[in-house]
């Protein structure tokens, strides 16, 4: 079994869909699951659609018309005329359903995270149904898998956590019951115990593919995208970034956690657990080697694997003499953030235990400071702790490499490079394999 995931640009239009079909159809694996993202840009448009409807703005209907047109046009371009009607009516039916939901949002002027998940799910439903329709039209037997029925999650809409015990069983049963060699499945979408649609977080189709691969102990997970592998840095910022031929699971996890968007961070875990190699390959240059992510890599290519970065970071600091030596302060801080479901990206603590700094996404800053101020209300009133201090407009820059810890002088080099360029370092954290600075 091989699981191949094709991202938004790889399925963006009829030309690209034909291109990726030429990649997965001749693929030698005996069984394959093809997981697809929404056409590029569609998830953003669906979110905009929900937001316009919520704001009482009738232009949401135009956005839906645009989405429908793009999918109908793609279907017409892909399928021979004689085979089009079934697929065109699936597209129309899905777009009608989307419209009905948005009408509800428009009349109530309320967009819950539950409705938002339902709305964005149409992106992957449409793309996977069209690709399935195309395969059928060109005579390739396959089964369309409903990822919503197979992948079960909790009810954290927008970023749901997978219930692996049930999910693995569902996936194994679905594949065991079928004689099929080829499956097509939408990425990103799942459902909770009440069968309400949930999603796995932005970029989550990579994760869907890893979930299928791990459940079936696949021989390989292939993430097909628009670059020739995981690179030493984000190619949009660094023109001489180079693809890394091989990296460890740990290194891939850290590069992606700190901003290498090419792979969604949770993807690595299920693959690593089952020791499944993950390939990152370029749909537009299939012959390029790409990157293989696996257990061990040799350090022939140097001990720094790459640099990644995240913008729009805010730093909240909790400071005060009342914190010194008293156990449980940090527990309360992180509890307050966890209760608000705020993702903590970086943590540092002053050696005097006087202060704890936490790096979070700027979008979460208001909720985070309110939650932490509320959690320490008594200490703040008693002047033992200062109200939370907030700094914004920061970025995290992470230097990643498994072998870095045994090579002295690397952080010195990094700090002098930042210093020479007039970049002020606000906080640093060093894990077992990474060094991070917050500027
Ligand atoms: P897909 O739609 O295929 O999932 P994404 O847009 O999510 O593709 O991810 C691929 C993009 O990730 C690349 O086009 C590239 O701009 C960006 N990227 C950021 N950091 C890195 C990196 N270190 N290596 C490769 N690509 C990166
Ligand atoms: N379509 C979803 C997104 O844009 C999931 C994905 O592409 O991986 O976030
Ligand atoms: Mg992606």
Short mmCIF file of N, CA, C and O and ligand atoms in Angstrom, two decimals, residues 5 37-38 43 124 188 201-206, ligand 2:
data_model
loop_
_atom_site.label_atom_id
_atom_site.label_comp_id
_atom_site.label_asym_id
_atom_site.label_seq_id
_atom_site.Cartn_x
_atom_site.Cartn_y
_atom_site.Cartn_z
N UNK A 5 -0.57 11.86 -1.48
CA UNK A 5 -1.41 13.05 -1.26
C UNK A 5 -1.02 14.14 -2.24
O UNK A 5 0.17 14.44 -2.41
N UNK A 37 -6.38 17.50 -1.76
CA UNK A 37 -6.80 18.77 -1.16
C UNK A 37 -7.88 19.39 -2.03
O UNK A 37 -8.13 18.95 -3.15
N UNK A 38 -8.44 20.49 -1.53
CA UNK A 38 -9.33 21.32 -2.35
C UNK A 38 -8.48 21.99 -3.44
O UNK A 38 -7.27 22.14 -3.27
N UNK A 43 -10.38 26.78 -0.25
CA UNK A 43 -10.67 26.80 1.20
C UNK A 43 -10.77 28.25 1.69
O UNK A 43 -11.68 28.60 2.45
N UNK A 124 -12.81 19.96 -0.40
CA UNK A 124 -12.24 18.63 -0.63
C UNK A 124 -13.28 17.67 -1.21
O UNK A 124 -12.93 16.75 -1.96
N UNK A 188 -8.37 16.45 4.78
CA UNK A 188 -8.80 17.57 5.63
C UNK A 188 -10.06 17.33 6.45
O UNK A 188 -10.23 17.89 7.52
N UNK A 201 -7.59 21.08 10.73
CA UNK A 201 -6.68 22.23 10.79
C UNK A 201 -6.20 22.58 9.40
O UNK A 201 -6.13 21.71 8.51
N UNK A 202 -5.86 23.86 9.16
CA UNK A 202 -5.42 24.30 7.84
C UNK A 202 -4.18 23.53 7.42
O UNK A 202 -3.25 23.35 8.20
N UNK A 203 -4.18 23.07 6.21
CA UNK A 203 -3.07 22.25 5.71
C UNK A 203 -3.26 20.78 6.06
O UNK A 203 -2.37 19.95 5.84
N UNK A 204 -4.45 20.44 6.61
CA UNK A 204 -4.66 19.12 7.22
C UNK A 204 -4.75 17.94 6.27
O UNK A 204 -4.79 16.80 6.73
N UNK A 205 -4.75 18.16 4.95
CA UNK A 205 -4.82 17.00 4.05
C UNK A 205 -3.58 16.12 4.14
O UNK A 205 -3.65 14.91 3.93
N UNK A 206 -2.45 16.74 4.46
CA UNK A 206 -1.22 15.94 4.67
C UNK A 206 -1.46 14.94 5.81
O UNK A 206 -1.07 13.78 5.75
N1 LIG B 2 -7.78 22.66 1.88
C1 LIG B 2 -7.28 22.72 3.23
C2 LIG B 2 -6.53 24.03 3.46
O1 LIG B 2 -6.39 24.82 2.54
C3 LIG B 2 -6.45 21.54 3.61
C4 LIG B 2 -5.21 21.32 2.76
O2 LIG B 2 -5.09 21.86 1.65
O3 LIG B 2 -4.32 20.59 3.22
O4 LIG B 2 -6.13 24.27 4.56
#
